[in-house]
CSV table of C-alpha atoms in Angstrom, one decimal:
chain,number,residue,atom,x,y,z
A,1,UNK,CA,18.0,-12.5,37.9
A,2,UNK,CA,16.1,-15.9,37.5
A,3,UNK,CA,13.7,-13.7,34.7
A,4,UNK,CA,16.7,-12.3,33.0
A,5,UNK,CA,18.5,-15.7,32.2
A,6,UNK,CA,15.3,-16.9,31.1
A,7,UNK,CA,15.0,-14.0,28.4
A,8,UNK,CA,18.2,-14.3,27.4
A,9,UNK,CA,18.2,-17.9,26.9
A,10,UNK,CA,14.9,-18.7,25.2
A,11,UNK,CA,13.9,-17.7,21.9
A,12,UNK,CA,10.8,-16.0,21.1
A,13,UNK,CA,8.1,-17.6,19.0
A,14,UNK,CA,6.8,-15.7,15.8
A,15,UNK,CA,3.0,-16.9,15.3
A,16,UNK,CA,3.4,-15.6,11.4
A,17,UNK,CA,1.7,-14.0,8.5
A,18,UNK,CA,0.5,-17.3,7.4
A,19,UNK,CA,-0.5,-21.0,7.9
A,20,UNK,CA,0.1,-24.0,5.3
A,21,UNK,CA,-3.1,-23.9,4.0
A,22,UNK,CA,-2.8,-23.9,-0.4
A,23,UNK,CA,-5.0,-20.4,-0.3
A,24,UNK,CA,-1.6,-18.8,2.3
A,25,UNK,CA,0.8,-20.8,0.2
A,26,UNK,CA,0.1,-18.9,-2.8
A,27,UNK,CA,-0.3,-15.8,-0.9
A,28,UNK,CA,3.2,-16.0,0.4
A,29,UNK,CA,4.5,-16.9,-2.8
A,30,UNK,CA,3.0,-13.5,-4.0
A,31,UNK,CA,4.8,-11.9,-0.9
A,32,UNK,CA,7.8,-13.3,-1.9
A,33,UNK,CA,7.3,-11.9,-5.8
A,34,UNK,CA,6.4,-9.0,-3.6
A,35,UNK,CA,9.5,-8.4,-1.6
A,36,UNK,CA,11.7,-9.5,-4.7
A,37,UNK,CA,10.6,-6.4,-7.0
A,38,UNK,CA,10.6,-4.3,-4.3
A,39,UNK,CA,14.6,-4.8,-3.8
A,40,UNK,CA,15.2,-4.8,-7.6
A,41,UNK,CA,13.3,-1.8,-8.2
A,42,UNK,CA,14.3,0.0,-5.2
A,43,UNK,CA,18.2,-0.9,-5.9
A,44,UNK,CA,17.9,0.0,-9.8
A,45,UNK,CA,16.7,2.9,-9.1
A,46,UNK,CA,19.2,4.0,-6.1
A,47,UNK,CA,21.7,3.1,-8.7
A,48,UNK,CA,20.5,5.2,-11.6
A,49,UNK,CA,20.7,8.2,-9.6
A,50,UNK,CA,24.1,7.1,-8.1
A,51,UNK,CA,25.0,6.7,-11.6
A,52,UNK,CA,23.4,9.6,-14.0
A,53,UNK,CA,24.9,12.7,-13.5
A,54,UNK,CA,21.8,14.4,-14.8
A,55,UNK,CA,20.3,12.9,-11.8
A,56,UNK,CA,22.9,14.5,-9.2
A,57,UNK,CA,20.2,16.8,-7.9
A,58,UNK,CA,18.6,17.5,-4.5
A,59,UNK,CA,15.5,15.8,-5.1
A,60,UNK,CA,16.8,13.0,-6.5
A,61,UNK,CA,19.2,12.7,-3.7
A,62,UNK,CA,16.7,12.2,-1.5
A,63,UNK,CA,14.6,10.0,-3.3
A,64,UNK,CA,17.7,7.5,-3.4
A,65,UNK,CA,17.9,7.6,0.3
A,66,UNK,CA,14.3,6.4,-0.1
A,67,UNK,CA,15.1,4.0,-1.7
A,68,UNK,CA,17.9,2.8,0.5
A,69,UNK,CA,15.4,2.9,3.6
A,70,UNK,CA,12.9,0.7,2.0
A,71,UNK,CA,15.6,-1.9,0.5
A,72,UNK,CA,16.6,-2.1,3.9
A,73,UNK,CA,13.0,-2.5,6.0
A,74,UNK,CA,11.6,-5.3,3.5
A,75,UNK,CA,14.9,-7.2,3.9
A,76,UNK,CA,14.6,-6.7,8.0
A,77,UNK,CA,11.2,-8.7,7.6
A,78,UNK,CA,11.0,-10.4,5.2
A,79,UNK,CA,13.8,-12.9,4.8
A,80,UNK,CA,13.3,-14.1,8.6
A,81,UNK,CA,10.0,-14.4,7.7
A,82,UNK,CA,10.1,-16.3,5.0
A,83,UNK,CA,13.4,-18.6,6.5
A,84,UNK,CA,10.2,-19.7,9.2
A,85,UNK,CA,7.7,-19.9,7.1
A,86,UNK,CA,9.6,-22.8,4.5
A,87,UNK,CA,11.3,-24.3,7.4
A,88,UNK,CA,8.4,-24.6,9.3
A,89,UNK,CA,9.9,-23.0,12.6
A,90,UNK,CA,8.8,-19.9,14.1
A,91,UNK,CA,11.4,-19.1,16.4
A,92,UNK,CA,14.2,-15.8,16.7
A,93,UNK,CA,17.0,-15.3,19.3
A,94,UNK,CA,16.2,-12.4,21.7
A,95,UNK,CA,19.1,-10.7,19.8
A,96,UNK,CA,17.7,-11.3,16.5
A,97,UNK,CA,14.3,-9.7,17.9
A,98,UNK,CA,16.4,-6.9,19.3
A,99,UNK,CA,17.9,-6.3,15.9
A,100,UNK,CA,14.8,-6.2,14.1
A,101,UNK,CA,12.6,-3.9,16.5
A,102,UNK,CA,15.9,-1.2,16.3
A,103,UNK,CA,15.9,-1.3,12.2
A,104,UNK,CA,12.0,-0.9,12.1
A,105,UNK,CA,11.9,1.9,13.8
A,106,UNK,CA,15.2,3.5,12.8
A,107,UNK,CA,14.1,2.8,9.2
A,108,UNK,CA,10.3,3.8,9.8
A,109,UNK,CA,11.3,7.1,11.6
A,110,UNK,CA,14.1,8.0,9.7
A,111,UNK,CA,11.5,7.9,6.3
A,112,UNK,CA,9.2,10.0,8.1
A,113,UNK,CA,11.6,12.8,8.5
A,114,UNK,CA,12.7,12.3,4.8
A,115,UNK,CA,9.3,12.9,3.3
A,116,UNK,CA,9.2,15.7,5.4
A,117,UNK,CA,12.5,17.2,4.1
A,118,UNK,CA,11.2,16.2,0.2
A,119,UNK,CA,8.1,17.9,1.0
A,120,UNK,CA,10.5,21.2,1.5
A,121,UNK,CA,12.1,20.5,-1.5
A,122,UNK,CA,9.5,20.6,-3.3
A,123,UNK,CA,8.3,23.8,-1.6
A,124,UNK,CA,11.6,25.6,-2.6
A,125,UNK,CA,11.1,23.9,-6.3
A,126,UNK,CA,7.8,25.6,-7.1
A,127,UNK,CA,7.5,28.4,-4.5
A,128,UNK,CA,11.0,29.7,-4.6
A,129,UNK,CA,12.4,28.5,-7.9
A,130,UNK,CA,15.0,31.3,-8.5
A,131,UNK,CA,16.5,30.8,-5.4
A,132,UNK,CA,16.7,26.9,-5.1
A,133,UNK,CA,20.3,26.2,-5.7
A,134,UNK,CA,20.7,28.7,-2.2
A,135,UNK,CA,17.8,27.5,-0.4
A,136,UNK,CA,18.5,23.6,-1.3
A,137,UNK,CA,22.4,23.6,-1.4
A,138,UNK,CA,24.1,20.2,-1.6
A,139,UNK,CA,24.9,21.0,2.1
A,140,UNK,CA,21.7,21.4,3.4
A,141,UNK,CA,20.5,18.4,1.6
A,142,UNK,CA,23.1,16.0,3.2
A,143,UNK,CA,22.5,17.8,6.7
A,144,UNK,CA,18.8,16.5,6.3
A,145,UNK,CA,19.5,13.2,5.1
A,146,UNK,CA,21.8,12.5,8.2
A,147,UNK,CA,19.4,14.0,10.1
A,148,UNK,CA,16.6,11.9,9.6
A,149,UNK,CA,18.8,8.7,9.5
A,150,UNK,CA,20.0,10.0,13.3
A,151,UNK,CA,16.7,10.8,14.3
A,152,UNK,CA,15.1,7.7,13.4
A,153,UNK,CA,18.8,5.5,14.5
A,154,UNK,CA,18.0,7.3,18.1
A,155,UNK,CA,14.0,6.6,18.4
A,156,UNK,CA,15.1,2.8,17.6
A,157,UNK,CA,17.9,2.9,19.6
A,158,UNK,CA,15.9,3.6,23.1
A,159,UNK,CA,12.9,1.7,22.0
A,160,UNK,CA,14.7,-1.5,21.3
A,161,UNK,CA,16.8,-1.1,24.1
A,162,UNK,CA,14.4,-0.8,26.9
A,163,UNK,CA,12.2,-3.1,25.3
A,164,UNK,CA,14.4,-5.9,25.3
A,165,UNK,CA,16.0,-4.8,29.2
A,166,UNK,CA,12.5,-6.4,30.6
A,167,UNK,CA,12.1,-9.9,31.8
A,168,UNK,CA,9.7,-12.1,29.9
A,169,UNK,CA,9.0,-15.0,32.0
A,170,UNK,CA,4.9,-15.8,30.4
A,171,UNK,CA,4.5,-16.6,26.9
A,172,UNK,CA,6.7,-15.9,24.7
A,173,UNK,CA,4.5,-15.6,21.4
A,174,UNK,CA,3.8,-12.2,20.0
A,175,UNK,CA,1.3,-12.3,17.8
A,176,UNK,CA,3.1,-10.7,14.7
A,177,UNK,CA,5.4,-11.8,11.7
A,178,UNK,CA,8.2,-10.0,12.8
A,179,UNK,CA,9.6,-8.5,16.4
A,180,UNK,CA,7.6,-5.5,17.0
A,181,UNK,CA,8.4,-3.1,20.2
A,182,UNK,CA,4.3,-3.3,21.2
A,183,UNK,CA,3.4,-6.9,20.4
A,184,UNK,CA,6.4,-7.8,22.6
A,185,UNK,CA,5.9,-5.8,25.2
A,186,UNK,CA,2.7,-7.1,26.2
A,187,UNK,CA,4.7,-10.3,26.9
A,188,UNK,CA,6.6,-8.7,29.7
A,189,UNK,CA,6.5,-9.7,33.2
A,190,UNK,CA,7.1,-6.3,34.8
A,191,UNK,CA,4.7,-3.2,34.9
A,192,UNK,CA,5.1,-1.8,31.7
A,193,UNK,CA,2.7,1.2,31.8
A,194,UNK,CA,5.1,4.1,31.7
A,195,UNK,CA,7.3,2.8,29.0
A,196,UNK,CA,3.9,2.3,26.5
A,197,UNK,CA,3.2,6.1,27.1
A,198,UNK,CA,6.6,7.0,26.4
A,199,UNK,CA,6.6,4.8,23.0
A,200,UNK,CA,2.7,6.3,22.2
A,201,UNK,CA,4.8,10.2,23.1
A,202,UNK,CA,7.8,9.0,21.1
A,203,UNK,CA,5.0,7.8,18.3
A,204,UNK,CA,3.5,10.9,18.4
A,205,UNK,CA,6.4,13.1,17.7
A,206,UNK,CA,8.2,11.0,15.0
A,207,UNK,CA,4.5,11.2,13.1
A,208,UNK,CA,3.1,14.2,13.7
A,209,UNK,CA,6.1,16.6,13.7
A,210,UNK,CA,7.2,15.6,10.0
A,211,UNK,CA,3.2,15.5,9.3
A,212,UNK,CA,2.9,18.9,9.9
A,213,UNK,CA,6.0,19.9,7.9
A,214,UNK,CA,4.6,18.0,5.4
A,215,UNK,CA,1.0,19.4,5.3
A,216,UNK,CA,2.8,23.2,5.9
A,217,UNK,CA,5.2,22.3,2.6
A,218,UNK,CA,1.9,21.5,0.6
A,219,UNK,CA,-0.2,24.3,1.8
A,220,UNK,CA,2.1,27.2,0.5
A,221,UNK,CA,2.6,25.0,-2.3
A,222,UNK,CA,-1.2,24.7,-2.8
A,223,UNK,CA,-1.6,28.9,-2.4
A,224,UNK,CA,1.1,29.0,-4.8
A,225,UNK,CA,-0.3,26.8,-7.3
A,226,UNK,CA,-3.8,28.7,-7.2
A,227,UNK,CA,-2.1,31.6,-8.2
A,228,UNK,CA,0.0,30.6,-11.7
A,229,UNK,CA,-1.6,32.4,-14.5
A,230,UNK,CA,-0.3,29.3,-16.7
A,231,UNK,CA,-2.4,26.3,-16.6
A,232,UNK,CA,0.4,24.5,-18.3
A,233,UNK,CA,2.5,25.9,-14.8
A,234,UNK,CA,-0.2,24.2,-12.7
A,235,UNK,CA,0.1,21.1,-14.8
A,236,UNK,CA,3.7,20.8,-14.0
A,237,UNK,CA,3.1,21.7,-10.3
A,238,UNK,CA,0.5,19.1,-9.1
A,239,UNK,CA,2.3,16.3,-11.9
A,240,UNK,CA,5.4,17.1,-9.5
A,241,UNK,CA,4.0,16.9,-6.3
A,242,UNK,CA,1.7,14.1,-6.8
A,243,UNK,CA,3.9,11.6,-6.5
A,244,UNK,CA,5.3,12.2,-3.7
A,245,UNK,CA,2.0,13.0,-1.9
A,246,UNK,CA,1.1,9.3,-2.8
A,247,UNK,CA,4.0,8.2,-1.1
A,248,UNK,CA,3.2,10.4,2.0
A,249,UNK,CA,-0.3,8.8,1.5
A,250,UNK,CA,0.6,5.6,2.1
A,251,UNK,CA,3.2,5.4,4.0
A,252,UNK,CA,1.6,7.7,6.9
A,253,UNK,CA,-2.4,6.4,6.4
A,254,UNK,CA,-1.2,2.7,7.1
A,255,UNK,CA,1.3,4.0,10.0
A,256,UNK,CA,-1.2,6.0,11.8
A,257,UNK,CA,-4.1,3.5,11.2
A,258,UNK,CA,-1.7,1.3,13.5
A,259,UNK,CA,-0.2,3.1,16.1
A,260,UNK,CA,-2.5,6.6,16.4
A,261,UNK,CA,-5.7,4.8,17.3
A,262,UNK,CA,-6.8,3.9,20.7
A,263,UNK,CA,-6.3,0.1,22.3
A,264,UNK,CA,-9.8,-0.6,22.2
A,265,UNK,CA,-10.2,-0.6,18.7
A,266,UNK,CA,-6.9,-2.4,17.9
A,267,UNK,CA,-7.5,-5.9,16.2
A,268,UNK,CA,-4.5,-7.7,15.8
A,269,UNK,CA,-6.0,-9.8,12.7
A,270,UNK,CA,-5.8,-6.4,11.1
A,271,UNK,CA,-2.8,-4.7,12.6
A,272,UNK,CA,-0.9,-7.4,10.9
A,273,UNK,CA,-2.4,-6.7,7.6
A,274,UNK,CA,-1.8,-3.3,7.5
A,275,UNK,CA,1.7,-3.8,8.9
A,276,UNK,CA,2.4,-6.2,5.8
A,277,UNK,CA,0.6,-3.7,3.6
A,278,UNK,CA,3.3,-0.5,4.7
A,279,UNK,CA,6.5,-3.1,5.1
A,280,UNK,CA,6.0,-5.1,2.5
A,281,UNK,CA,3.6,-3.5,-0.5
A,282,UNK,CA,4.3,-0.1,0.2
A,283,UNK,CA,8.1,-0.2,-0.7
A,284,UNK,CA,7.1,-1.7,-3.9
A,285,UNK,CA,4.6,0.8,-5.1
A,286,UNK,CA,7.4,3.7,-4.3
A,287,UNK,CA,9.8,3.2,-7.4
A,288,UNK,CA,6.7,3.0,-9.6
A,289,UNK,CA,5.3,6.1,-8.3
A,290,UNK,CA,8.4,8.1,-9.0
A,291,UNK,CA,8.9,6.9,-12.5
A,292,UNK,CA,5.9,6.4,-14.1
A,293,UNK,CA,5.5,10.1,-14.4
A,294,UNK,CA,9.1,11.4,-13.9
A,295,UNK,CA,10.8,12.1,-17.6
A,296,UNK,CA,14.5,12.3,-16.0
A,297,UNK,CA,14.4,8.7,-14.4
A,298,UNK,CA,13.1,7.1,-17.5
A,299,UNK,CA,15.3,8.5,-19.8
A,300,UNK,CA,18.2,7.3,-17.6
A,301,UNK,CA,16.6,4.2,-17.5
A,302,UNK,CA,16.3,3.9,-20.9
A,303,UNK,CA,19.8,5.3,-21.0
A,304,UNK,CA,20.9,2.6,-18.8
A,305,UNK,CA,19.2,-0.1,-20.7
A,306,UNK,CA,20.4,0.9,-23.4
A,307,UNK,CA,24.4,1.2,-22.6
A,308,UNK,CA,23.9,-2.6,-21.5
A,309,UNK,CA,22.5,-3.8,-24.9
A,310,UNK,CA,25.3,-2.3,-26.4
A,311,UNK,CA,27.5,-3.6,-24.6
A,312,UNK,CA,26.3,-7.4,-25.2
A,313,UNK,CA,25.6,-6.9,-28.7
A,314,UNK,CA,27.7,-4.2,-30.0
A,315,UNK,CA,26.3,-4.5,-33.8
A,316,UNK,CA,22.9,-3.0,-32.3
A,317,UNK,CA,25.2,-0.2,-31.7
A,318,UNK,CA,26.9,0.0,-34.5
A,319,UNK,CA,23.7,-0.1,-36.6
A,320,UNK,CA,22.0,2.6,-34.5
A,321,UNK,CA,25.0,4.6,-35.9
A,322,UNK,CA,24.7,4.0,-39.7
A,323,UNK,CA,20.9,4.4,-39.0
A,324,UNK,CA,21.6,8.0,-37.4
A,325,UNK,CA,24.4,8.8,-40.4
């Protein structure tokens, strides 16, 4: 009981990203640039599909709940992060920590299963295109979307709560710029081996089972592919998937570098770069990936853009017009 007050009382210490040297000053200010385009981009595009009916599709469904997901994990770290590194304190509530350890991983698993269910779509898209509106049904699509926020809500849910039931009566440092399941429990008091095989089991399935959707989705899209007469067919078949196999690139390279390899070749220097690299840099990289080379979100971002101009100068409008005439 002694161990339990203590945990509950005492705040843990975040040992942070970065020191006050003027090389991690301007390093954090680039995070913070970082983090800020990531939330703008992210939100604009959420709200251009929300918005453009021409964009009320499956694919572009899910790719707004992308969106959402990553909005939401940079602002889980981030802020807090940032808070302690201009007010020079380092410290979170245990139910601050709690709340950021449930998030990540509800967040983190939830976009695994995503990809996975845009990796069907885009399986149905090219391998079944007759029969998409059947196979990909506005039903289907929302029954995958909850499914992976559930799935991922349930993972954090059990990790965060038994990680935070133990008693932490050592140090209470973790090594890390945010509140991370295994940084803080190596801080616990009690034995703590079963728990980090069920989180390495739990790791394992909310990886590998969308992975291998993901890699089945590709390789009948692959076959498929191979087997257009139309080169200008291929074109548009690799220009559609490879966006989102970027994505899938990224997102599960740095994830597994973390958490798939074994504890003797973890570094915790580099465990936090690579954690910064997939909750910071990758959510910023995702809107640009999707419209660089997608014709439907520019044009109703140039849509959008344009609408507001009008509206604040409504001679450009009216010009346009006589222009058209």
């Amino acid at each position: 009981m002694k161990y339990a007050n203590v945990t509950t009382e005492i705040n843990f210490i975040l040992l942070g990203l970065f020191n006050h040297t003027q090389t991690h000053l301007f390093l954090f200010s680039m995070v913070l640039m970082i983090f800020l385009t990531s939330v703008m981009g992210n939100a604009l595009l959420f709200m251009l599909i929300c918005k453009d009916p021409q964009l009320h599709m499956p694919m572009y469904f899910l790719l707004s709940q992308l969106s959402l997901m990553d909005v939401m994990l940079v602002s889980t770290i981030v802020p807090k992060m940032a808070a302690n590194y201009l007010m020079d304190t380092r410290s979170i509530s245990p139910a601050g920590c709690g709340t950021q350890i449930f998030l990540f991983l509800t967040l983190g698993g939830g976009e695994c299963f995503l990809l996975a269910a845009m990796a069907y779509d885009r399986y149905v898209a090219i391998c079944h295109p007759l029969h998409y509106p059947i196979l990909m049904n506005q039903k289907l699509c929302l029954h995958m979307t909850i499914g992976s926020w559930l799935l991922g809500g349930v993972d954090g849910l059990m990790q965060a709560g038994t990680t935070m039931s133990f008693s932490y009566c050592h140090s209470r440092e973790i090594n890390h710029f945010f509140c991370e399941a295994p940084s803080l429990v190596r801080l616990a008091c009690a034995d703590t081996t079963f728990f980090e095989l069920f989180m390495y089991v739990c790791c394992i399935l909310m990886l590998l089972i969308p992975l291998s959707l993901i890699l089945a989705s590709y390789s009948l899209i692959l076959a498929a592919v191979l087997n257009m007469r139309s080169t200008a067919a291929r074109k548009k078949a690799f220009a559609t998937c490879s966006s989102h196999l970027g994505v899938v690139g990224l997102f599960y390279g740095a994830i597994i570098f973390i958490y798939m390899r074994p504890k003797s070749y973890h570094s915790v220097a580099h465990d936090k770069v690579v954690s910064a690299f997939y909750t910071i840099f990758t959510p910023v990289l995702n809107p640009l990936i999707y419209s660089v080379r997608n014709k439907e979100i520019k044009g109703a971002l140039r849509k959008f853009i344009w609408v507001r101009v009008s509206i604040i100068h409504p001679c450009i409008q009216q010009d346009s017009i006589l222009i058209t005439k």
